[in-house]
Amino acid sequence: MSKPSLARGTRDFGPEIMAKRTYILDTIKHVFKKFGFLSLETPAVENLSVLMGKYGEEGDKLLFKILNSGDFAKKLKQEDFDNGAPAMLSKVAEKGLRYDLTVPFARFVAMNRHDLAMPFKRFQVQPVWRADRPQRGRYREFYQCDADVVGTDSLLCEAEIILMLNEAFQKLKLPDFAIKVNNRKILTGISEVIGKPGKEADLCVAIDKLDKIGKEGVAVELETKGFEKKHIELLYKLFDSNALPTNATLKARDSVDEDTQKMKDSGMPEEDAVIMEELFKDRLKNLEYNAQVLGSLKEFLKESKIGLKGIAELEEIFEMVKDFGLDNSRVEVDFTLARGLSYYTGAIFEVQAIGVKMGSISGGGRYDDLTGTFGVSGLSGVGISFGVDRIYDVLDELALFPEDATESTKVLLTNFDEVSQRACLPILKKLRDADIAAELYPTSAKMKKQFDYANKKGIAYVLAIGSEEIKSGKYSLKDMASGEQKSLGINEIIDILHV
Amino acid sequence: MSKPSLARGTRDFGPEIMAKRTYILDTIKHVFKKFGFLSLETPAVENLSVLMGKYGEEGDKLLFKILNSGDFAKKLKQEDFDNGAPAMLSKVAEKGLRYDLTVPFARFVAMNRHDLAMPFKRFQVQPVWRADRPQRGRYREFYQCDADVVGTDSLLCEAEIILMLNEAFQKLKLPDFAIKVNNRKILTGISEVIGKPGKEADLCVAIDKLDKIGKEGVAVELETKGFEKKHIELLYKLFDSNALPTNATLKARDSVDEDTQKMKDSGMPEEDAVIMEELFKDRLKNLEYNAQVLGSLKEFLKESKIGLKGIAELEEIFEMVKDFGLDNSRVEVDFTLARGLSYYTGAIFEVQAIGVKMGSISGGGRYDDLTGTFGVSGLSGVGISFGVDRIYDVLDELALFPEDATESTKVLLTNFDEVSQRACLPILKKLRDADIAAELYPTSAKMKKQFDYANKKGIAYVLAIGSEEIKSGKYSLKDMASGEQKSLGINEIIDILHV
């Protein structure tokens, strides 16, 4: 007999969690579809030749490898054994588990490019696996939820990503979030201006840690990477130039008041509303703030052709968002945004939920050569990834899941005895034919047990059908939340349950 | 550079296939939910201690094992290496990939039984992995789609499974199918009567091959298993007693004619309709046929208490189905139905699509001790599994996918030039705000290219917005199927597209 346990870093999603996750994913998928993205699924198991070397040395280590089936040791020689795991690996494992959705997507595009409508817009929602050390909020098996367009470098795609992010998080009723935007070309420009052209990778890695280690930490890291003090000072001049002008704060005031009032009207406790008010202020600074940042950057990057191109791209994207009829108030230029992955070549995106302690809940960007590694070059693309687990945690913390996201069976028919059970069957069928999720308790257990079942399962109504009810054709419907009980005919019951 | 390839026995599901698969799965899930089943997902990666020994010796071999992360060789000793793969396995791999949905479900129930509303009704739709030799229709990674009730032995669950199967395949518009039903206790009874009590496992394995190797083949197999000639003759007497009475055929005639007429009215070609007519006849024989088979069985099993119990269970199930208001015309008693798995203890189900060469498209049954292997005994359950891949093939072969199952973006806005693109953006937003899947071609490419894109992607309408259209506020909407073109205002367009 084996003691049942979960593999480290994995989770079961029981019915309640599944309902909430489905709510999140359905909301996001619906937005993807409205924007013309179509669904793709790739296998969990890929050849290691497809996966290895795509995620850096660390990634290669974190890939889960699958032991060859049959006699996996048959190709092993004594010298392989003597040389240990690295020498044995390629002889015992030829397949691995999907590590992200981007590389399998690239493989798919490379293999099917002649059959695909280009530009190809696909979304993909599947689990990925990483042999990371599990810790709070970090799992070895977790879902990614990506949308990418490949085969065009039109900035319309970037503008639409901002629209999709905005719509998805509004649909999820997230009260406040910031869509942070940067451009890799700006980072390249900065590295040029501070006298280290081509060193933007080092620059990005260091800047990426700004939140965690602060300016001083970044300075130390840059020095160890060979940046000189005078360059770092130049960089800090840029940091400081971004200080927000006070008049912008004042200008944003009016609309903040309005949003805050709405918040209070919604019945939010006073102290939470005060916090939200502060957050709204910050958000509404963005319109002014973006102009200010782009102005400072333009001045700073005036000698860098590529840097200025990065700014021009951002401006064009913002212009399109405005033409779409959306204000850019949630969009925030953040030239310190670099993200871990180094393959972005244009726009970089990240979404942060405001008012919750949580890393980014979405991220993505433009890459220039998705399929080059598979022998098909020249395909530029841009994509976005929604962090499902973090979005779940945010919605949970803010109690933003709608009631019907957790909805279970709508009505339980109690089972008194054999006669009652028999009378229940046609009624049960009638309810289901009216598209109402209904069930009959399968045995004539004690009523307490049957009501406990309804409670535990979150069933909204209980319908009692005993001998009296069978005679009269009126059944007793109990609303489990209010405790209210009514005697009703089947059609009236259907009307109530059907809402 | 690596040449991109799929791992053997795995598949990509591109947009068109995904849309059709989603249609199938959504249809089935909707039925599950209406019957009070809630969603569960378990991780793909399980500890081998959970998986090993659950699927027999062959299953243990077919399990995909995952190499331990880090230095997988660190526990290996020279003697392990000398003894080969079996000795090395437990030291290099502690995890494996899900092989079916039942064992992880049992693990989940055993670990969470105190928190679950019992009886626990769950559905689960996830991929599983088996290191089988890939061949046509058999994959190494494929989806299973299961619903189980655990924690009750009420036969209501069996009746509801018949209802669910019936509803799901009707919703999928399958013109004809048979729900075959048997009971393990009948098989036990038969093995008693033919003088081999307790040998029903051997009997089942042999009977299971009836389709493939015929009566004579089964006889040979039974003889090698120690059954005597006289026992086998007794068995064959039972086989022969099931011959269908001619008057049943005649009685069923009227309703067959009616169904056949419907089929012809639907515009089915004459020769197909003739084939269908024959199939309907067979189906409608069932009501008489079942009574006949149960009669023969009762006579044959009159000395076997357990055999008669099996028959009584089937009769009770049929009675409930009838009480639900459903005729049993698609249900067929088949006492040769054994299915491969040997853990069924009560009812056994299987669904066959009639008129298509295909194995069973669904199967399941009652088992008595789901979680015993995890130290929790006494939980009886019953479940059903839908064969998604085969259902897909059947619907594809019979051209039964509805048009909107493959629906892509609804409308493509053409992109003439920069001015037109800009004018398109607010229109695009308006369409999407009306919940219409819409996209704008991302560059001002040649019109032929843009129309090719719409065709390839299966987009139903193309909306042209050039300088004339911008001036007039009337846009040219082309129906790609009919070729019809109309000049319309935006609200009229929304009305047309919104259907």
Short mmCIF file of C-alpha atoms in Angstrom, two decimals, chain A residues 17-396:
data_model
loop_
_atom_site.label_atom_id
_atom_site.label_comp_id
_atom_site.label_asym_id
_atom_site.label_seq_id
_atom_site.Cartn_x
_atom_site.Cartn_y
_atom_site.Cartn_z
CA ILE A 17 -10.27 26.34 -7.38
CA MET A 18 -11.01 24.95 -10.84
CA ALA A 19 -14.15 27.09 -11.11
CA LYS A 20 -12.17 30.22 -10.25
CA ARG A 21 -9.30 29.33 -12.59
CA THR A 22 -11.77 28.62 -15.37
CA TYR A 23 -13.34 32.03 -14.78
CA ILE A 24 -9.94 33.72 -15.19
CA LEU A 25 -8.92 31.72 -18.24
CA ASP A 26 -12.29 32.02 -19.98
CA THR A 27 -12.23 35.78 -19.47
CA ILE A 28 -8.77 36.09 -20.98
CA LYS A 29 -9.46 33.64 -23.83
CA HIS A 30 -12.60 35.55 -24.74
CA VAL A 31 -10.53 38.72 -25.14
CA PHE A 32 -7.91 36.88 -27.21
CA LYS A 33 -10.59 35.59 -29.57
CA LYS A 34 -12.17 39.00 -29.99
CA PHE A 35 -8.79 40.27 -31.15
CA GLY A 36 -8.49 37.50 -33.77
CA PHE A 37 -6.22 35.10 -31.92
CA LEU A 38 -6.87 31.39 -32.51
CA SER A 39 -6.17 28.50 -30.19
CA LEU A 40 -3.12 26.24 -30.43
CA GLU A 41 -2.04 23.31 -28.29
CA THR A 42 1.33 21.63 -28.55
CA PRO A 43 2.33 18.39 -26.82
CA ALA A 44 3.71 18.42 -23.28
CA VAL A 45 6.45 16.06 -24.42
CA GLU A 46 8.99 17.48 -26.88
CA ASN A 47 12.23 16.13 -28.26
CA LEU A 48 15.13 17.42 -26.20
CA SER A 49 16.71 18.58 -29.49
CA VAL A 50 13.85 21.10 -29.68
CA LEU A 51 14.18 22.27 -26.08
CA MET A 52 17.88 22.19 -25.20
CA GLY A 53 19.93 25.33 -25.71
CA LYS A 54 16.87 27.55 -25.95
CA TYR A 55 16.70 28.76 -22.36
CA GLY A 56 20.37 29.27 -21.52
CA GLU A 57 22.54 26.99 -19.42
CA GLU A 58 20.31 27.38 -16.38
CA GLY A 59 17.24 26.51 -18.42
CA ASP A 60 18.87 23.34 -19.74
CA LYS A 61 19.34 22.26 -16.13
CA LEU A 62 15.77 23.09 -15.16
CA LEU A 63 14.25 21.10 -18.02
CA PHE A 64 12.55 17.92 -16.88
CA LYS A 65 13.92 15.05 -18.97
CA ILE A 66 12.00 11.86 -19.67
CA LEU A 67 13.72 8.54 -19.39
CA ASN A 68 13.70 6.61 -22.68
CA SER A 69 11.10 3.85 -22.63
CA GLY A 70 12.16 0.21 -22.71
CA ASP A 71 15.74 -0.53 -21.67
CA PHE A 72 16.91 3.03 -21.10
CA ALA A 73 20.41 1.83 -20.16
CA LYS A 74 21.14 -0.03 -23.36
CA LYS A 75 23.30 2.68 -24.94
CA LEU A 76 25.27 3.35 -21.75
CA LYS A 77 28.93 2.38 -21.71
CA GLN A 78 31.16 1.99 -18.67
CA GLU A 79 32.91 5.26 -19.50
CA ASP A 80 29.59 7.10 -19.57
CA PHE A 81 28.84 5.77 -16.12
CA ASP A 82 32.30 6.80 -14.92
CA ASN A 83 31.81 10.31 -16.28
CA GLY A 84 28.48 10.70 -14.48
CA ALA A 85 25.16 12.33 -15.27
CA PRO A 86 26.23 14.83 -17.97
CA ALA A 87 27.84 12.05 -20.03
CA MET A 88 24.89 9.71 -19.50
CA LEU A 89 22.11 12.19 -20.17
CA SER A 90 21.86 12.09 -23.97
CA LYS A 91 21.96 8.28 -23.93
CA VAL A 92 19.15 7.76 -21.44
CA ALA A 93 16.78 10.63 -22.31
CA GLU A 94 15.68 11.97 -25.69
CA LYS A 95 12.55 13.79 -24.63
CA GLY A 96 11.66 16.49 -22.14
CA LEU A 97 8.68 18.39 -20.76
CA ARG A 98 7.59 21.73 -22.21
CA TYR A 99 9.41 24.54 -20.40
CA ASP A 100 7.47 27.46 -21.83
CA LEU A 101 4.95 28.01 -24.62
CA THR A 102 7.20 30.12 -26.85
CA VAL A 103 9.68 27.52 -28.05
CA PRO A 104 6.99 24.94 -28.94
CA PHE A 105 5.11 27.76 -30.69
CA ALA A 106 8.24 28.59 -32.68
CA ARG A 107 8.68 24.91 -33.56
CA PHE A 108 5.06 24.74 -34.70
CA VAL A 109 5.42 27.85 -36.85
CA ALA A 110 8.67 26.60 -38.39
CA MET A 111 7.09 23.23 -39.24
CA ASN A 112 3.78 24.62 -40.56
CA ARG A 113 4.66 28.05 -41.95
CA HIS A 114 3.43 27.21 -45.45
CA ASP A 115 -0.04 26.26 -44.22
CA LEU A 116 -0.57 29.11 -41.79
CA ALA A 117 -2.39 32.36 -42.49
CA MET A 118 0.40 34.89 -41.92
CA PRO A 119 0.65 36.93 -39.78
CA PHE A 120 -0.26 34.07 -37.46
CA LYS A 121 -2.07 35.06 -34.29
CA ARG A 122 -2.35 32.29 -31.75
CA PHE A 123 -3.15 31.93 -28.09
CA GLN A 124 -2.09 28.98 -26.01
CA VAL A 125 -3.06 28.02 -22.47
CA GLN A 126 -1.18 24.99 -21.20
CA PRO A 127 0.97 23.86 -18.29
CA VAL A 128 4.75 24.05 -18.35
CA TRP A 129 7.29 22.32 -16.13
CA ARG A 130 10.47 23.59 -14.51
CA ALA A 131 12.73 21.80 -12.03
CA ASP A 132 12.99 24.93 -9.91
CA ARG A 133 13.24 24.67 -6.15
CA PRO A 134 9.58 24.98 -5.11
CA GLN A 135 8.68 27.84 -2.79
CA ARG A 136 5.68 29.98 -1.97
CA GLY A 137 4.04 30.94 -5.27
CA ARG A 138 6.61 29.05 -7.34
CA TYR A 139 5.61 25.66 -8.69
CA ARG A 140 7.25 23.00 -10.79
CA GLU A 141 4.10 22.57 -12.86
CA PHE A 142 2.15 25.72 -13.67
CA TYR A 143 0.02 27.17 -16.45
CA GLN A 144 1.10 29.77 -18.94
CA CYS A 145 -1.42 31.75 -20.93
CA ASP A 146 0.14 33.39 -23.97
CA ALA A 147 -0.95 35.28 -27.06
CA ASP A 148 1.52 36.05 -29.87
CA VAL A 149 1.40 37.49 -33.38
CA VAL A 150 4.21 36.34 -35.63
CA GLY A 151 5.05 37.40 -39.18
CA THR A 152 4.67 41.17 -39.00
CA ASP A 153 6.52 44.05 -37.41
CA SER A 154 3.51 46.36 -37.48
CA LEU A 155 3.26 48.38 -34.27
CA LEU A 156 -0.50 47.90 -34.45
CA CYS A 157 0.16 44.60 -32.68
CA GLU A 158 1.81 46.38 -29.77
CA ALA A 159 -1.10 48.81 -29.50
CA GLU A 160 -3.55 45.89 -29.53
CA ILE A 161 -1.62 44.14 -26.78
CA ILE A 162 -2.12 47.21 -24.60
CA LEU A 163 -5.82 47.10 -25.45
CA MET A 164 -6.05 43.40 -24.65
CA LEU A 165 -4.28 43.80 -21.32
CA ASN A 166 -6.54 46.69 -20.46
CA GLU A 167 -9.72 44.83 -21.42
CA ALA A 168 -8.78 41.55 -19.76
CA PHE A 169 -7.96 43.15 -16.41
CA GLN A 170 -11.01 45.40 -16.56
CA LYS A 171 -13.18 42.35 -17.28
CA LEU A 172 -11.58 40.68 -14.27
CA LYS A 173 -12.62 43.79 -12.31
CA LEU A 174 -9.12 44.55 -11.10
CA PRO A 175 -9.62 47.99 -9.54
CA ASP A 176 -6.18 49.30 -10.36
CA PHE A 177 -3.26 48.18 -12.42
CA ALA A 178 -0.41 49.72 -14.38
CA ILE A 179 0.65 48.59 -17.85
CA LYS A 180 4.36 49.36 -17.85
CA VAL A 181 5.96 49.81 -21.22
CA ASN A 182 9.54 50.13 -22.36
CA ASN A 183 11.50 49.51 -25.53
CA ARG A 184 14.63 47.49 -25.78
CA LYS A 185 15.99 50.09 -28.22
CA ILE A 186 15.81 52.69 -25.48
CA LEU A 187 17.93 50.48 -23.27
CA THR A 188 20.37 50.04 -26.14
CA GLY A 189 20.41 53.82 -26.58
CA ILE A 190 21.12 54.38 -22.91
CA SER A 191 24.02 51.95 -23.00
CA GLU A 192 25.38 53.87 -25.98
CA VAL A 193 25.02 57.24 -24.30
CA ILE A 194 26.68 56.16 -21.09
CA GLY A 195 29.58 54.96 -23.20
CA LYS A 196 29.01 51.22 -23.18
CA PRO A 197 27.43 50.41 -26.54
CA GLY A 198 26.55 46.74 -26.89
CA LYS A 199 26.55 46.26 -23.14
CA GLU A 200 22.79 46.64 -22.79
CA ALA A 201 22.43 43.05 -21.65
CA ASP A 202 24.54 43.81 -18.57
CA LEU A 203 22.72 47.08 -18.18
CA CYS A 204 19.32 45.36 -18.35
CA VAL A 205 20.23 42.68 -15.85
CA ALA A 206 21.39 45.34 -13.39
CA ILE A 207 18.45 47.71 -13.96
CA ASP A 208 16.05 44.78 -13.61
CA LYS A 209 17.10 44.56 -9.97
CA LEU A 210 16.38 48.21 -9.20
CA ASP A 211 13.26 47.28 -7.20
CA LYS A 212 15.15 44.77 -5.10
CA ILE A 213 18.58 46.27 -4.48
CA GLY A 214 18.00 49.98 -5.06
CA LYS A 215 20.14 52.50 -6.91
CA GLU A 216 23.22 51.81 -4.86
CA GLY A 217 22.99 48.08 -5.46
CA VAL A 218 22.60 48.65 -9.19
CA ALA A 219 25.65 50.93 -9.14
CA VAL A 220 27.77 48.26 -7.47
CA GLU A 221 26.58 45.62 -9.96
CA LEU A 222 27.31 47.90 -12.93
CA GLU A 223 30.81 48.61 -11.64
CA THR A 224 31.60 44.91 -11.39
CA LYS A 225 30.43 44.60 -15.02
CA GLY A 226 33.01 47.19 -16.11
CA PHE A 227 30.85 50.27 -16.26
CA GLU A 228 32.73 53.35 -15.13
CA LYS A 229 31.64 55.70 -12.35
CA LYS A 230 31.07 58.57 -14.78
CA HIS A 231 28.73 56.43 -16.90
CA ILE A 232 26.78 55.38 -13.90
CA GLU A 233 26.47 59.01 -12.86
CA LEU A 234 25.08 59.81 -16.29
CA LEU A 235 22.54 57.05 -15.81
CA TYR A 236 21.51 58.39 -12.46
CA LYS A 237 21.02 61.80 -13.95
CA LEU A 238 18.39 60.13 -16.13
CA PHE A 239 16.80 58.38 -13.18
CA ASP A 240 16.49 61.69 -11.39
CA SER A 241 15.15 63.57 -14.40
CA ASN A 242 12.02 61.45 -14.09
CA ALA A 243 10.86 63.09 -10.93
CA LEU A 244 7.21 63.84 -11.38
CA PRO A 245 6.28 67.49 -11.83
CA THR A 246 3.93 68.68 -9.11
CA ASN A 247 1.52 70.40 -11.49
CA ALA A 248 0.70 67.03 -13.09
CA THR A 249 -0.44 65.77 -9.71
CA LEU A 250 -2.69 68.75 -9.35
CA LYS A 251 -4.15 68.45 -12.84
CA ALA A 252 -5.07 64.80 -12.30
CA ARG A 253 -6.91 65.69 -9.11
CA ASP A 254 -10.41 66.12 -10.53
CA SER A 255 -10.75 62.73 -12.17
CA VAL A 256 -9.23 61.09 -9.12
CA ASP A 257 -12.01 62.54 -6.98
CA GLU A 258 -14.59 61.07 -9.29
CA ASP A 259 -13.12 57.56 -9.28
CA THR A 260 -12.68 57.68 -5.53
CA GLN A 261 -16.31 58.57 -5.06
CA LYS A 262 -17.33 55.54 -7.15
CA MET A 263 -15.15 53.39 -4.97
CA LYS A 264 -16.78 54.70 -1.81
CA ASP A 265 -20.25 54.29 -3.29
CA SER A 266 -19.45 50.63 -3.87
CA GLY A 267 -19.43 50.17 -0.11
CA MET A 268 -15.69 49.83 0.36
CA PRO A 269 -14.57 50.43 3.98
CA GLU A 270 -13.29 53.99 4.57
CA GLU A 271 -9.67 53.03 5.26
CA ASP A 272 -9.45 50.96 2.07
CA ALA A 273 -10.98 53.81 0.08
CA VAL A 274 -8.28 56.17 1.36
CA ILE A 275 -5.59 53.77 0.18
CA MET A 276 -7.32 53.43 -3.19
CA GLU A 277 -7.54 57.20 -3.50
CA GLU A 278 -3.77 57.43 -3.21
CA LEU A 279 -3.39 54.73 -5.83
CA PHE A 280 -5.75 56.46 -8.25
CA LYS A 281 -3.71 59.60 -7.88
CA ASP A 282 -0.59 57.72 -8.90
CA ARG A 283 -2.30 56.15 -11.85
CA LEU A 284 -3.76 59.39 -13.11
CA LYS A 285 -0.41 61.00 -13.05
CA ASN A 286 0.54 58.72 -15.90
CA LEU A 287 -0.64 60.81 -18.79
CA GLU A 288 1.53 63.71 -17.73
CA TYR A 289 4.20 61.44 -16.47
CA ASN A 290 4.66 59.59 -19.76
CA ALA A 291 5.12 62.82 -21.68
CA GLN A 292 7.62 63.93 -19.08
CA VAL A 293 9.61 60.69 -19.19
CA LEU A 294 9.65 60.57 -22.97
CA GLY A 295 10.79 64.21 -22.98
CA SER A 296 13.64 63.49 -20.58
CA LEU A 297 14.61 60.40 -22.55
CA LYS A 298 14.61 62.26 -25.85
CA GLU A 299 16.97 64.81 -24.42
CA PHE A 300 19.18 62.14 -22.87
CA LEU A 301 19.25 59.97 -26.03
CA LYS A 302 19.59 62.78 -28.58
CA GLU A 303 22.90 61.37 -29.87
CA SER A 304 21.63 57.78 -30.14
CA LYS A 305 19.81 56.94 -33.35
CA ILE A 306 18.52 53.62 -32.03
CA GLY A 307 17.47 55.16 -28.74
CA LEU A 308 15.41 57.79 -30.55
CA LYS A 309 13.85 55.07 -32.71
CA GLY A 310 12.75 53.30 -29.53
CA ILE A 311 11.08 56.48 -28.33
CA ALA A 312 9.42 57.06 -31.71
CA GLU A 313 8.00 53.52 -31.59
CA LEU A 314 6.53 54.08 -28.14
CA GLU A 315 5.02 57.38 -29.27
CA GLU A 316 3.45 55.72 -32.32
CA ILE A 317 1.99 52.95 -30.15
CA PHE A 318 0.53 55.51 -27.72
CA GLU A 319 -0.92 57.44 -30.63
CA MET A 320 -2.70 54.31 -31.89
CA VAL A 321 -4.05 53.48 -28.45
CA LYS A 322 -5.49 57.00 -28.37
CA ASP A 323 -6.97 56.55 -31.87
CA PHE A 324 -8.66 53.40 -30.59
CA GLY A 325 -10.46 55.70 -28.20
CA LEU A 326 -8.66 54.56 -25.09
CA ASP A 327 -6.88 56.93 -22.77
CA ASN A 328 -3.37 55.90 -21.84
CA SER A 329 -3.90 56.55 -18.17
CA ARG A 330 -3.00 53.01 -17.15
CA VAL A 331 0.03 52.95 -19.39
CA GLU A 332 3.30 53.97 -17.84
CA VAL A 333 6.63 54.40 -19.58
CA ASP A 334 9.23 52.71 -17.42
CA PHE A 335 12.69 52.76 -18.94
CA THR A 336 13.98 50.63 -16.10
CA LEU A 337 11.78 47.78 -17.27
CA ALA A 338 14.03 45.12 -18.75
CA ARG A 339 12.52 41.73 -17.79
CA GLY A 340 14.64 38.66 -17.39
CA LEU A 341 14.50 37.33 -20.90
CA SER A 342 17.06 38.84 -23.17
CA TYR A 343 15.41 38.11 -26.49
CA TYR A 344 13.17 41.19 -26.69
CA THR A 345 14.16 43.60 -29.45
CA GLY A 346 11.40 46.21 -29.39
CA ALA A 347 8.54 46.98 -27.01
CA ILE A 348 8.59 45.39 -23.55
CA PHE A 349 5.41 45.06 -21.46
CA GLU A 350 4.66 44.30 -17.88
CA VAL A 351 1.49 44.63 -15.81
CA GLN A 352 1.43 45.28 -12.11
CA ALA A 353 -1.59 45.04 -9.87
CA ILE A 354 -1.62 48.13 -7.69
CA GLY A 355 -2.51 47.82 -4.04
CA VAL A 356 -1.37 44.17 -3.77
CA LYS A 357 2.11 42.93 -2.94
CA MET A 358 2.81 40.85 -5.99
CA GLY A 359 5.30 40.74 -8.84
CA SER A 360 4.16 41.41 -12.39
CA ILE A 361 0.93 39.66 -13.39
CA SER A 362 1.64 39.85 -17.13
CA GLY A 363 4.62 40.40 -19.32
CA GLY A 364 5.80 40.25 -22.90
CA GLY A 365 7.41 42.07 -25.75
CA ARG A 366 8.62 42.12 -29.33
CA TYR A 367 11.24 39.66 -30.57
CA ASP A 368 12.81 39.72 -34.01
CA ASP A 369 13.67 36.17 -34.82
CA LEU A 370 11.31 33.68 -33.27
CA THR A 371 12.05 30.72 -35.51
CA GLY A 372 15.67 31.39 -36.50
CA THR A 373 16.85 28.64 -34.21
CA PHE A 374 14.72 26.22 -36.27
CA GLY A 375 16.14 27.36 -39.59
CA VAL A 376 13.38 29.81 -40.53
CA SER A 377 14.57 33.38 -40.20
CA GLY A 378 13.00 36.78 -40.61
CA LEU A 379 9.84 36.19 -38.61
CA SER A 380 9.28 39.02 -36.18
CA GLY A 381 6.68 38.67 -33.49
CA VAL A 382 5.25 40.19 -30.37
CA GLY A 383 3.52 38.48 -27.51
CA ILE A 384 2.10 38.69 -24.06
CA SER A 385 1.88 36.19 -21.25
CA PHE A 386 -0.70 36.29 -18.44
CA GLY A 387 0.50 35.01 -15.08
CA VAL A 388 -2.47 32.87 -14.14
CA ASP A 389 -1.33 31.87 -10.66
CA ARG A 390 -0.56 35.43 -9.63
CA ILE A 391 -3.78 36.77 -11.12
CA TYR A 392 -5.60 34.10 -9.11
CA ASP A 393 -3.87 35.22 -5.92
CA VAL A 394 -4.62 38.89 -6.61
CA LEU A 395 -8.32 38.28 -7.28
CA ASP A 396 -8.51 36.04 -4.23
#
